[in-house]
Coordinates of C-alpha atoms and ligand atoms in Angstrom, one line a residue:
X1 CA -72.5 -80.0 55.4
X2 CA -71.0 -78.4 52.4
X3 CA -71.4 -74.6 50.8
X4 CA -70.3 -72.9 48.0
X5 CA -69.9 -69.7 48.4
X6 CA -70.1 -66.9 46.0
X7 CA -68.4 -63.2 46.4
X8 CA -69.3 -60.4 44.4
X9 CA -66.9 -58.1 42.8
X10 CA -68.4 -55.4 45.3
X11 CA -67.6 -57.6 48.0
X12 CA -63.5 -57.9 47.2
X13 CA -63.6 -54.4 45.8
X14 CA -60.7 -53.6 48.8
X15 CA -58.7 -54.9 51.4
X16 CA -61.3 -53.9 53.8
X17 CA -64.2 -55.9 52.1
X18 CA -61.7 -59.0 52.0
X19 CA -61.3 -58.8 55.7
X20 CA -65.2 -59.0 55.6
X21 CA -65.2 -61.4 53.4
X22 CA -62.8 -63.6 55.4
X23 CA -64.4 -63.6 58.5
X24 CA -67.6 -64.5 57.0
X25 CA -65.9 -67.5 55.5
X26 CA -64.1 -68.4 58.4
X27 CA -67.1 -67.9 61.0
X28 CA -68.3 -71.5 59.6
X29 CA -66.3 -74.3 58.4
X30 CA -69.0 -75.1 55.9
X31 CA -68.2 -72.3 53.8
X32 CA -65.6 -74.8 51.8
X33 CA -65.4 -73.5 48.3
X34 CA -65.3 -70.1 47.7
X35 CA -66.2 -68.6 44.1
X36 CA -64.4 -64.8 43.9
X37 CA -65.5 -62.2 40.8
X38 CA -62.9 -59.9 40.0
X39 CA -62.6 -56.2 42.2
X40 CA -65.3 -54.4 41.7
X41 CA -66.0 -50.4 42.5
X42 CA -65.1 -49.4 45.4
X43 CA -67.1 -45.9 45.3
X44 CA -70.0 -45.3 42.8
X45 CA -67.2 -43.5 40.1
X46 CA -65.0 -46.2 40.3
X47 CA -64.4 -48.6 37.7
X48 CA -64.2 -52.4 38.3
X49 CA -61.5 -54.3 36.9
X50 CA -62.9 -56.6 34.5
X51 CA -63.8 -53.2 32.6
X52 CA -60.5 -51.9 33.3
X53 CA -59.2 -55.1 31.4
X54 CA -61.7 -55.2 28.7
X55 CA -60.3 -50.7 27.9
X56 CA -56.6 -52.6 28.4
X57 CA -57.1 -55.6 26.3
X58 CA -58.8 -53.3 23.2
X59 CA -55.7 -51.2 23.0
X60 CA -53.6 -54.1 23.0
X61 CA -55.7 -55.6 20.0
X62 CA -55.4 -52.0 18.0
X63 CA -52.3 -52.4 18.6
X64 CA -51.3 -49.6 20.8
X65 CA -49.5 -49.4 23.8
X66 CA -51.6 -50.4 27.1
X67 CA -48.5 -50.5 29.8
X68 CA -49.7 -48.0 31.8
X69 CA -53.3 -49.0 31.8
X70 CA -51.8 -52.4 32.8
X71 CA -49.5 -50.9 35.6
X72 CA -53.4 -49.3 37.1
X73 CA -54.9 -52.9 37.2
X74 CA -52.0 -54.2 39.1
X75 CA -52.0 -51.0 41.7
X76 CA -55.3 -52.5 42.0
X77 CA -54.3 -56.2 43.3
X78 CA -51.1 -54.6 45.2
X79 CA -53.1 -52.6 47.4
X80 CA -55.5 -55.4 48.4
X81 CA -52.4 -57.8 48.9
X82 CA -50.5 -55.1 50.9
X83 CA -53.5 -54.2 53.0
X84 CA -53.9 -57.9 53.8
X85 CA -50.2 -58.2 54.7
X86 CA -49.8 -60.9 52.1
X87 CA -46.5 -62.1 51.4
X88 CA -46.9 -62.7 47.6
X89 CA -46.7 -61.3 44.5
X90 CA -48.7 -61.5 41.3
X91 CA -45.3 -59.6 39.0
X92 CA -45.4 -62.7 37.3
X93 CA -48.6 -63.5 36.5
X94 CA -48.5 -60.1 35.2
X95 CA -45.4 -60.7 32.7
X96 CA -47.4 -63.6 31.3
X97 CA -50.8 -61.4 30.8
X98 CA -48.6 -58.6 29.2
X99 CA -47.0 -61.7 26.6
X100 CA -50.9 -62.8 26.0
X101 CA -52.3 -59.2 25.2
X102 CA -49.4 -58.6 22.9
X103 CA -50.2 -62.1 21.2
X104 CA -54.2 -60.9 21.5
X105 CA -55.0 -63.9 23.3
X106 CA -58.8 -62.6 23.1
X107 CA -61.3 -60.5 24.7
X108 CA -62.6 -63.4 26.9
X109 CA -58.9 -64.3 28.0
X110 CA -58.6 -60.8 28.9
X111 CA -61.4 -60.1 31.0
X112 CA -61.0 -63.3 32.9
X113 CA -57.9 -62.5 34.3
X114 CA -60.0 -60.0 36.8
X115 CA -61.5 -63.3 38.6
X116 CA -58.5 -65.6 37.9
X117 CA -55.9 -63.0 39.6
X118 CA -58.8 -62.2 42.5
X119 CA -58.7 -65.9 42.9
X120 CA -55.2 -66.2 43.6
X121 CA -54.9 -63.8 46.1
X122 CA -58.2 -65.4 47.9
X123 CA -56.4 -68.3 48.1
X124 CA -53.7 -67.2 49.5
X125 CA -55.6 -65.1 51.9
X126 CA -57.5 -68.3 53.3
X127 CA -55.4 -70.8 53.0
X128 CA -57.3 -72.9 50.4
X129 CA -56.2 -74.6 47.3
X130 CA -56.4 -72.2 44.2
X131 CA -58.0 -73.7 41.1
X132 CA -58.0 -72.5 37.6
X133 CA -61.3 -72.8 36.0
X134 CA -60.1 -73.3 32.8
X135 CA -59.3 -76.6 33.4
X136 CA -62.6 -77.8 35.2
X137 CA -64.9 -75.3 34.0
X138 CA -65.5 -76.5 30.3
X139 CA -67.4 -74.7 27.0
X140 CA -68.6 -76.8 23.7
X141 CA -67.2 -75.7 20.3
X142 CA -70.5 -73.7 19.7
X143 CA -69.8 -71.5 22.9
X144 CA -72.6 -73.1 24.8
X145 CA -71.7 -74.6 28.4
X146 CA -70.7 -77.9 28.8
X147 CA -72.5 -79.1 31.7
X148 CA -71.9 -82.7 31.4
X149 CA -68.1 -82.8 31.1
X150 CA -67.8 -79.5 33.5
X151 CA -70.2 -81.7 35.9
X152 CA -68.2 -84.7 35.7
X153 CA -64.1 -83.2 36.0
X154 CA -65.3 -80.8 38.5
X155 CA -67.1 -82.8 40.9
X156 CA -64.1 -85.5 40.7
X157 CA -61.5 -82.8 41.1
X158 CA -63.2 -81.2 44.0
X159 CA -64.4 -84.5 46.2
X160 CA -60.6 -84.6 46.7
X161 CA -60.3 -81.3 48.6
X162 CA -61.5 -79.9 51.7
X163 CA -61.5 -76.4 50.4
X164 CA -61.0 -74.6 47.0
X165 CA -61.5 -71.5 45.5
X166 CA -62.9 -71.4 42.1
X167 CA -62.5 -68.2 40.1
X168 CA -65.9 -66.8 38.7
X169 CA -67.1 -66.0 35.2
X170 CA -64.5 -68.5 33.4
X171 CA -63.8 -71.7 31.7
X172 CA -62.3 -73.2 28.7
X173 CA -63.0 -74.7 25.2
X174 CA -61.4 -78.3 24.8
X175 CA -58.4 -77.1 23.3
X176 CA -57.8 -74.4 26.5
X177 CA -58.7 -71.2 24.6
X178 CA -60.8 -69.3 27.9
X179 CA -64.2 -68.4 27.5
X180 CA -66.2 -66.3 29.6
X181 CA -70.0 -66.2 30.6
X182 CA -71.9 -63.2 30.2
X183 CA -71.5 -60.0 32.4
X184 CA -72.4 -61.3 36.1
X185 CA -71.1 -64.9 34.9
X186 CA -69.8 -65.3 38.5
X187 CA -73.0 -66.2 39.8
X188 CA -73.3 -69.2 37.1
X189 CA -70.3 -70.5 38.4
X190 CA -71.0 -70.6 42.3
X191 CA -74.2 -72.5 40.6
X192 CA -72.2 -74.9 39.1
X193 CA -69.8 -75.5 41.7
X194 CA -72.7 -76.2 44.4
X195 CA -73.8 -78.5 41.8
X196 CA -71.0 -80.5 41.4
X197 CA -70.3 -81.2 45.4
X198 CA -74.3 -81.3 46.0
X199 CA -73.6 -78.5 48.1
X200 CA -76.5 -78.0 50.8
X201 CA -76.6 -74.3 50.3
X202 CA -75.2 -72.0 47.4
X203 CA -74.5 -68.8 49.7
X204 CA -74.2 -65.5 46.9
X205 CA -73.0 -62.5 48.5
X206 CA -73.3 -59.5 47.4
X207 CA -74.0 -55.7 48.8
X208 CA -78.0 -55.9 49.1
X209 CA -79.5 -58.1 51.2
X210 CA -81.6 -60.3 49.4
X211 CA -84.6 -59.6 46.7
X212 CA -86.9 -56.7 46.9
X213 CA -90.5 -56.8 46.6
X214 CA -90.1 -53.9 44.5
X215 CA -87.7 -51.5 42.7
X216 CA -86.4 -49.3 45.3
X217 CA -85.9 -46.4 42.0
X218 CA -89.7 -46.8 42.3
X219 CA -90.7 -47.5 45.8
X220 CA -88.6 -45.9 48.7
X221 CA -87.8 -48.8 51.0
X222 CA -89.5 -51.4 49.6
X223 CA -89.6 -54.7 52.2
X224 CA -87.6 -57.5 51.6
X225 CA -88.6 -61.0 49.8
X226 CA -87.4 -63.4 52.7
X227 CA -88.3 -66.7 50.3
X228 CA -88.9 -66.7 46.8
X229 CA -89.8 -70.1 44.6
X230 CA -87.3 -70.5 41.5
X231 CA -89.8 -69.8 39.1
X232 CA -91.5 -66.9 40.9
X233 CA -87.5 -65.5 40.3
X234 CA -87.3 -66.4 36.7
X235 CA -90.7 -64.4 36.1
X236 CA -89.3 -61.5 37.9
X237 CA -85.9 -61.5 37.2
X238 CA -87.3 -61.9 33.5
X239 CA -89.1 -58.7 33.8
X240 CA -86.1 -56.7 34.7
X241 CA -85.2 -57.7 38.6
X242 CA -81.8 -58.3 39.2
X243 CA -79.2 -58.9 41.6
X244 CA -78.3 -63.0 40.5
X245 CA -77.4 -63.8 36.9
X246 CA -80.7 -65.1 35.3
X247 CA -78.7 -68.7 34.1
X248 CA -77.7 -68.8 38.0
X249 CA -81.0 -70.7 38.9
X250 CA -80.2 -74.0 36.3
X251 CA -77.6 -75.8 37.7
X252 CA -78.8 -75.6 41.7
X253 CA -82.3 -76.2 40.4
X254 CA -81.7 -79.6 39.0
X255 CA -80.3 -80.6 42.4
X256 CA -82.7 -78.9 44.4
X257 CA -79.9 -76.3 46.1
X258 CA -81.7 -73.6 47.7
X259 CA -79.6 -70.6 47.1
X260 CA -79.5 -67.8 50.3
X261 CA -78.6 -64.0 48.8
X262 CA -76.6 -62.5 51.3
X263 CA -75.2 -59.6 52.2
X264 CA -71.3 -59.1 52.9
X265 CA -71.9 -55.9 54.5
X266 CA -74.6 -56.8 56.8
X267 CA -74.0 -60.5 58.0
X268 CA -76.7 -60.4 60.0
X269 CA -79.1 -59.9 58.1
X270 CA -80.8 -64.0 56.3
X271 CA -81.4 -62.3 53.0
X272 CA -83.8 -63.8 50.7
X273 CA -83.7 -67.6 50.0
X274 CA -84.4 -69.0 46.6
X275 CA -85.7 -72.4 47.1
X276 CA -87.5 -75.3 44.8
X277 CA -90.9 -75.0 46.5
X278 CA -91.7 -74.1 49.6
X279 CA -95.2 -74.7 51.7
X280 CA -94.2 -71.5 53.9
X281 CA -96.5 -68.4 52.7
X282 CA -95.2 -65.7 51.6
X283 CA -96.1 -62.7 54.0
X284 CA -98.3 -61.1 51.7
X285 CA -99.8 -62.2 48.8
X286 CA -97.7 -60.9 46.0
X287 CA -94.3 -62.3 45.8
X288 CA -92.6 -59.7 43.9
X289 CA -94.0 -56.7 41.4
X290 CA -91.3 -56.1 38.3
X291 CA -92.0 -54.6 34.8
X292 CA -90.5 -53.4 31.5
X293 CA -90.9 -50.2 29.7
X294 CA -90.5 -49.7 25.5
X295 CA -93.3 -52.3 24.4
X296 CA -95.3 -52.2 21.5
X297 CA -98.5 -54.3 20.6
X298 CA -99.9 -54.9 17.3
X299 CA -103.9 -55.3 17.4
X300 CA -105.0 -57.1 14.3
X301 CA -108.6 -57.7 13.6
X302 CA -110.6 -59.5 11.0
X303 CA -114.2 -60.9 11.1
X304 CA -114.9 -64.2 12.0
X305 CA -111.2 -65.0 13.1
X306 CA -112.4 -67.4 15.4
X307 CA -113.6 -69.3 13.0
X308 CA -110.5 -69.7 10.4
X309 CA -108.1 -72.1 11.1
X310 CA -104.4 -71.0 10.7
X311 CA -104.8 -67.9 11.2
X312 CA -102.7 -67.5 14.8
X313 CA -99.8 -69.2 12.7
X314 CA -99.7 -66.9 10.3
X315 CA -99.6 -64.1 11.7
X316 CA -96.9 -65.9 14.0
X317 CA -94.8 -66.4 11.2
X318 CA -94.5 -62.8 9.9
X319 CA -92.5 -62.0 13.1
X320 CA -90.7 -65.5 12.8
X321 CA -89.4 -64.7 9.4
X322 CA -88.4 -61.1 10.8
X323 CA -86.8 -63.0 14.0
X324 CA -88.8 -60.8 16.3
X325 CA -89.7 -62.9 19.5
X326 CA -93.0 -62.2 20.6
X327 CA -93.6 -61.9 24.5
X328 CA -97.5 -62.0 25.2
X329 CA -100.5 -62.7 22.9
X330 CA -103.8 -61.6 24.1
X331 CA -106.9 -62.6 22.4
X332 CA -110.6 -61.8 21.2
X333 CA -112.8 -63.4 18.9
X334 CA -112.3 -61.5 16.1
X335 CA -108.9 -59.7 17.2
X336 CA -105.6 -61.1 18.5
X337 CA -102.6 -58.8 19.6
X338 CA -99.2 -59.4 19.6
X339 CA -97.1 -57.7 22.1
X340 CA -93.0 -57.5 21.3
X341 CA -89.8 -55.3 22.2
X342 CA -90.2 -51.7 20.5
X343 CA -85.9 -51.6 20.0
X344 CA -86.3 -55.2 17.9
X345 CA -89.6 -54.3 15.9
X346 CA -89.4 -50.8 15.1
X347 CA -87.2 -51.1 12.2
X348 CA -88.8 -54.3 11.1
X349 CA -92.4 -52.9 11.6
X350 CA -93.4 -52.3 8.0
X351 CA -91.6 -55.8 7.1
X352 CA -93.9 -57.6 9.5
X353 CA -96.8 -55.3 8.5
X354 CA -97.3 -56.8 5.1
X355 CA -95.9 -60.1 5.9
X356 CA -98.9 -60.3 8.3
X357 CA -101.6 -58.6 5.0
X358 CA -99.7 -61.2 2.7
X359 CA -100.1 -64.5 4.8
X360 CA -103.3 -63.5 6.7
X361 CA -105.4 -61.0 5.1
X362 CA -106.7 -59.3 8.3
X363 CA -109.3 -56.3 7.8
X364 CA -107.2 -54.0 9.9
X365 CA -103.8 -53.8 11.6
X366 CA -102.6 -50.8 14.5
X367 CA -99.7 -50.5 16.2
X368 CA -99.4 -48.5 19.1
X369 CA -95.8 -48.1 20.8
X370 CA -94.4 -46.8 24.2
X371 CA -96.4 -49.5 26.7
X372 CA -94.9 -51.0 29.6
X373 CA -95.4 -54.2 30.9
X374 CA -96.2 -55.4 34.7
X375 CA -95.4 -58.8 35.9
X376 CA -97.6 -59.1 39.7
X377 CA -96.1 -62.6 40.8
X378 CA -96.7 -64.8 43.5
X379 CA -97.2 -68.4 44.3
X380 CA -99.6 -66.9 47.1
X381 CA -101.7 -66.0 44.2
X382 CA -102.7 -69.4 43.3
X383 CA -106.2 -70.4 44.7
X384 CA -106.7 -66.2 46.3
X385 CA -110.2 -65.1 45.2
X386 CA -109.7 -61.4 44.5
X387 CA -106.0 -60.5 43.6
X388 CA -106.7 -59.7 40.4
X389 CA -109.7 -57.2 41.6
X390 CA -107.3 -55.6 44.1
X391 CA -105.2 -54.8 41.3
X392 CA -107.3 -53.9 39.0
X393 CA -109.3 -51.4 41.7
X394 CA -105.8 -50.4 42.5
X395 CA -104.9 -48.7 39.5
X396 CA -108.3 -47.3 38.9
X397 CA -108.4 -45.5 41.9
X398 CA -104.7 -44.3 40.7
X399 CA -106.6 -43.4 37.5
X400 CA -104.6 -45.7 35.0
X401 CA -106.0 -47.4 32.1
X402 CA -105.4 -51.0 31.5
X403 CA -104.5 -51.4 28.2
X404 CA -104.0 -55.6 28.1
X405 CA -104.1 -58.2 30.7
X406 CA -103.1 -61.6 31.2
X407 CA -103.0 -64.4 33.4
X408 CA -100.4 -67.5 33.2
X409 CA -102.2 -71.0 33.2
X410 CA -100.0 -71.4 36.7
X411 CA -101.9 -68.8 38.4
X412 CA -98.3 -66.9 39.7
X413 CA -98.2 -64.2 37.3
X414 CA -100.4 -61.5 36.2
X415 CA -99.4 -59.3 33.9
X416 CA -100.7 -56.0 33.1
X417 CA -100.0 -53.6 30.0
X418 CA -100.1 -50.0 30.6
X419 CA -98.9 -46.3 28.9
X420 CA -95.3 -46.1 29.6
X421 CA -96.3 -42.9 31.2
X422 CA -98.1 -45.0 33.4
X423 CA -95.5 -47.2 34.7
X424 CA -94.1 -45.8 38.1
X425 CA -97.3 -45.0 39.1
X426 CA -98.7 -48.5 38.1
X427 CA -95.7 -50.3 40.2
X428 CA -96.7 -47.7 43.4
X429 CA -100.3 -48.5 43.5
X430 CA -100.1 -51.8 43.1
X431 CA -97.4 -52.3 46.1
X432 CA -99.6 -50.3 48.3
X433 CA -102.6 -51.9 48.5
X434 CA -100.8 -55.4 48.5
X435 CA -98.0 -54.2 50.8
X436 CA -98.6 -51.1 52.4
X437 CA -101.9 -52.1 53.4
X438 CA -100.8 -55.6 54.3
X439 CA -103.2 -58.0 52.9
Ligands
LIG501 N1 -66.4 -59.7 36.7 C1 -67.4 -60.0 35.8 C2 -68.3 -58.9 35.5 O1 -68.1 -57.7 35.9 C3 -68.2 -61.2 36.2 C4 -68.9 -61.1 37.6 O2 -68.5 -60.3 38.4 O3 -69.8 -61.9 37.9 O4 -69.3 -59.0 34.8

């Protein structure tokens, strides 16, 4: 048996959450390979270090004199390493990040340093072999991730060692220049790591414990998602859900590694798992509820649509040419409605207005802005008579108008459109009479 597993900067925010941390590592010898993010806050003012570097590293590249910002990250490393009782010291590391900023070795160099540094002292904490990602972690010339070569020195390099730790969030272009993920990238590396040693389990922890059926802003105490299907995740984390990195799921995914969210402050507690598929039902028969606000739809009707061939492209291709991605497209006979982001298309809108007149010639064209969009998911859905109804009597008893609807061919997902006024409401009702009432 083999994990990977992943700390969150919360997680290694102090001395105290690295003692956590460590007896949760060293409660099972599994737990081989251990993927750190940088310190995160330790209270909710706090700031976490990769933003501390990102401050440090722009005044470096204006020019301007960031030693003291500098000396405030390293306070931050000392007192973990003296409240562990380490005997080590990062001075040098430190002289060689002050020589990098000065030669502006880039924003992604500087932000790394949070996990690479948080590595180090993991290492030395545990006992385990410290690896720099920038040499097995690898990025293509475009800035996309180089799974193949990443897959093929990582997995050699690490079927070597009994354990490792990995820094989060970083690799390296060919020629060594670092490269970062996006914010949260930690989680796509405990993905990839798990990958290359087939891991049985990618263990993420974090300070929740697991998935939510809901958003606790919106639902006090919503109940916890115990297993969740990776595409059931991808439709809610794509409407807004978070707690993993959305490009987590890939790299597990094609090996079929169930990833187990845990929390580091309640070890108790299974969290949720995120598996491949799963024939265990899920309690009730909604998997998740998560939505968006700030949507607009564009209704465009002409008589006998149905009828003209062509005329779905063209419309198409007016938001194409303004590089507005569209996210759902309801239709009628005679009217079709195009639903996109209200931040992208409102100061496009009269561009795609009469690129839609010019190429399609519709009778008439209405926009109406400020809609929110619901994602009800659930691979319990599939085959249920009567979900959608409960929904839908839901939020009329909750006196909230519909405004679009629509089901994915996979029967997981429903999504409903409603006022942005609406929205809260709209999440309460429908978690009620799925949850509440226990259906
Ligand atoms: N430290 C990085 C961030 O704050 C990456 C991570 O924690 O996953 O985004």
């Amino acid at each position: 048996m083999a994990k990977v597993v992943k700390f969150g900067g919360s997680s290694l925010a102090s001395a105290e959450q690295f003692e956590k941390v460590g007896s949760i590592i060293r409660a099972e010898e599994d737990r081989r390979f251990v993927v750190p993010s940088a310190p995160g806050k330790r209270y909710k003012e706090d700031t976490k270090v990769t933003d501390m570097l990102y401050a440090c590293y722009d005044l470096a590249e204006r020019g301007k004199d960031f030693k003291a910002e500098l000396a405030e990250i390293k306070k931050r490393y000392d007192e973990i390493i003296s409240g562990l009782k380490l005997n080590m010291s990062l001075d040098e590391e430190f002289t060689e990040i002050e020589k990098n900023f000065k030669k502006k070795a880039g924003k992604d160099y500087a932000a790394s340093r949070g996990e690479f540094l948080n590595g180090k002292v993991m290492a030395e904490y545990l006992g385990f072999d410290f690896i720099d990602s920038a040499t097995v972690i690898f990025f293509k010339e475009d800035g996309t991730f180089d799974a193949d070569k990443t897959q093929e020195v990582l997995s050699a390099k690490l079927s070597t060692m009994k354990n490792a730790v990995v820094p989060g969030f970083y690799g390296a272009y060919a020629d060594g220049r670092v490269k970062t993920f996006s914010r949260g990238g930690s989680d796509i590396t405990g993905s990839i790591v798990a990958k290359a040693i087939h891991a049985d389990v990618y263990e993420n922890w974090t300070d929740v414990s697991g998935f939510l059926i809901a958003d606790p802003r919106i639902i006090d105490k919503p109940q916890k998602i115990e297993t969740i299907t990776y595409r059931e995740l991808r439709e809610l984390a794509y409407m807004g859900a978070s707690v993993l990195h959305e490009d987590a799921i890939f790299p597990v995914r094609q090996e079929g590694i169930p990833i187990n969210i845990r929390n580091t402050n309640d070890p108790g507690n299974s969290g949720t798992w995120i598996v491949g598929s799963t024939g265990q039902k899920s309690k009730y028969t909604i998997t998740g509820i998560a939505g968006k606000k700030g949507f607009c739809s564009v209704n465009i009707e002409k008589d006998m649509m149905n009828s003209e061939v062509g005329f779905g492209r063209k419309v198409l291709q007016a938001f194409e040419e303004n590089d507005i991605s569209f996210e759902h497209l309801p239709s009628g006979i005679d009217t079709m409605t195009v639903f996109v982001h209200q931040d992208e298309f409102i100061n496009k809108e009269q561009k795609v207005v009469s690129a839609i007149q010019r190429m399609a010639k519709p009778d008439t064209i209405d926009i109406e802005s400020d809609l929110a969009l619901i994602a009800v998911v659930g691979r319990g859905m599939k085959s249920m008579r009567g979900t959608a109804a409960r929904i839908f009597s839901a939020l009329a008893h909750a006196h909230i108008n519909i405004k679009m609807i629509d089901q994915g061919s996979s029967e997981m997902n429903i999504i409903i459109g409603v006022a942005n006024e609406d929205f809260e409401d709209a999440i309460r009702a429908i978690y009620n009479i799925f949850v509440e009432t226990c259906l």
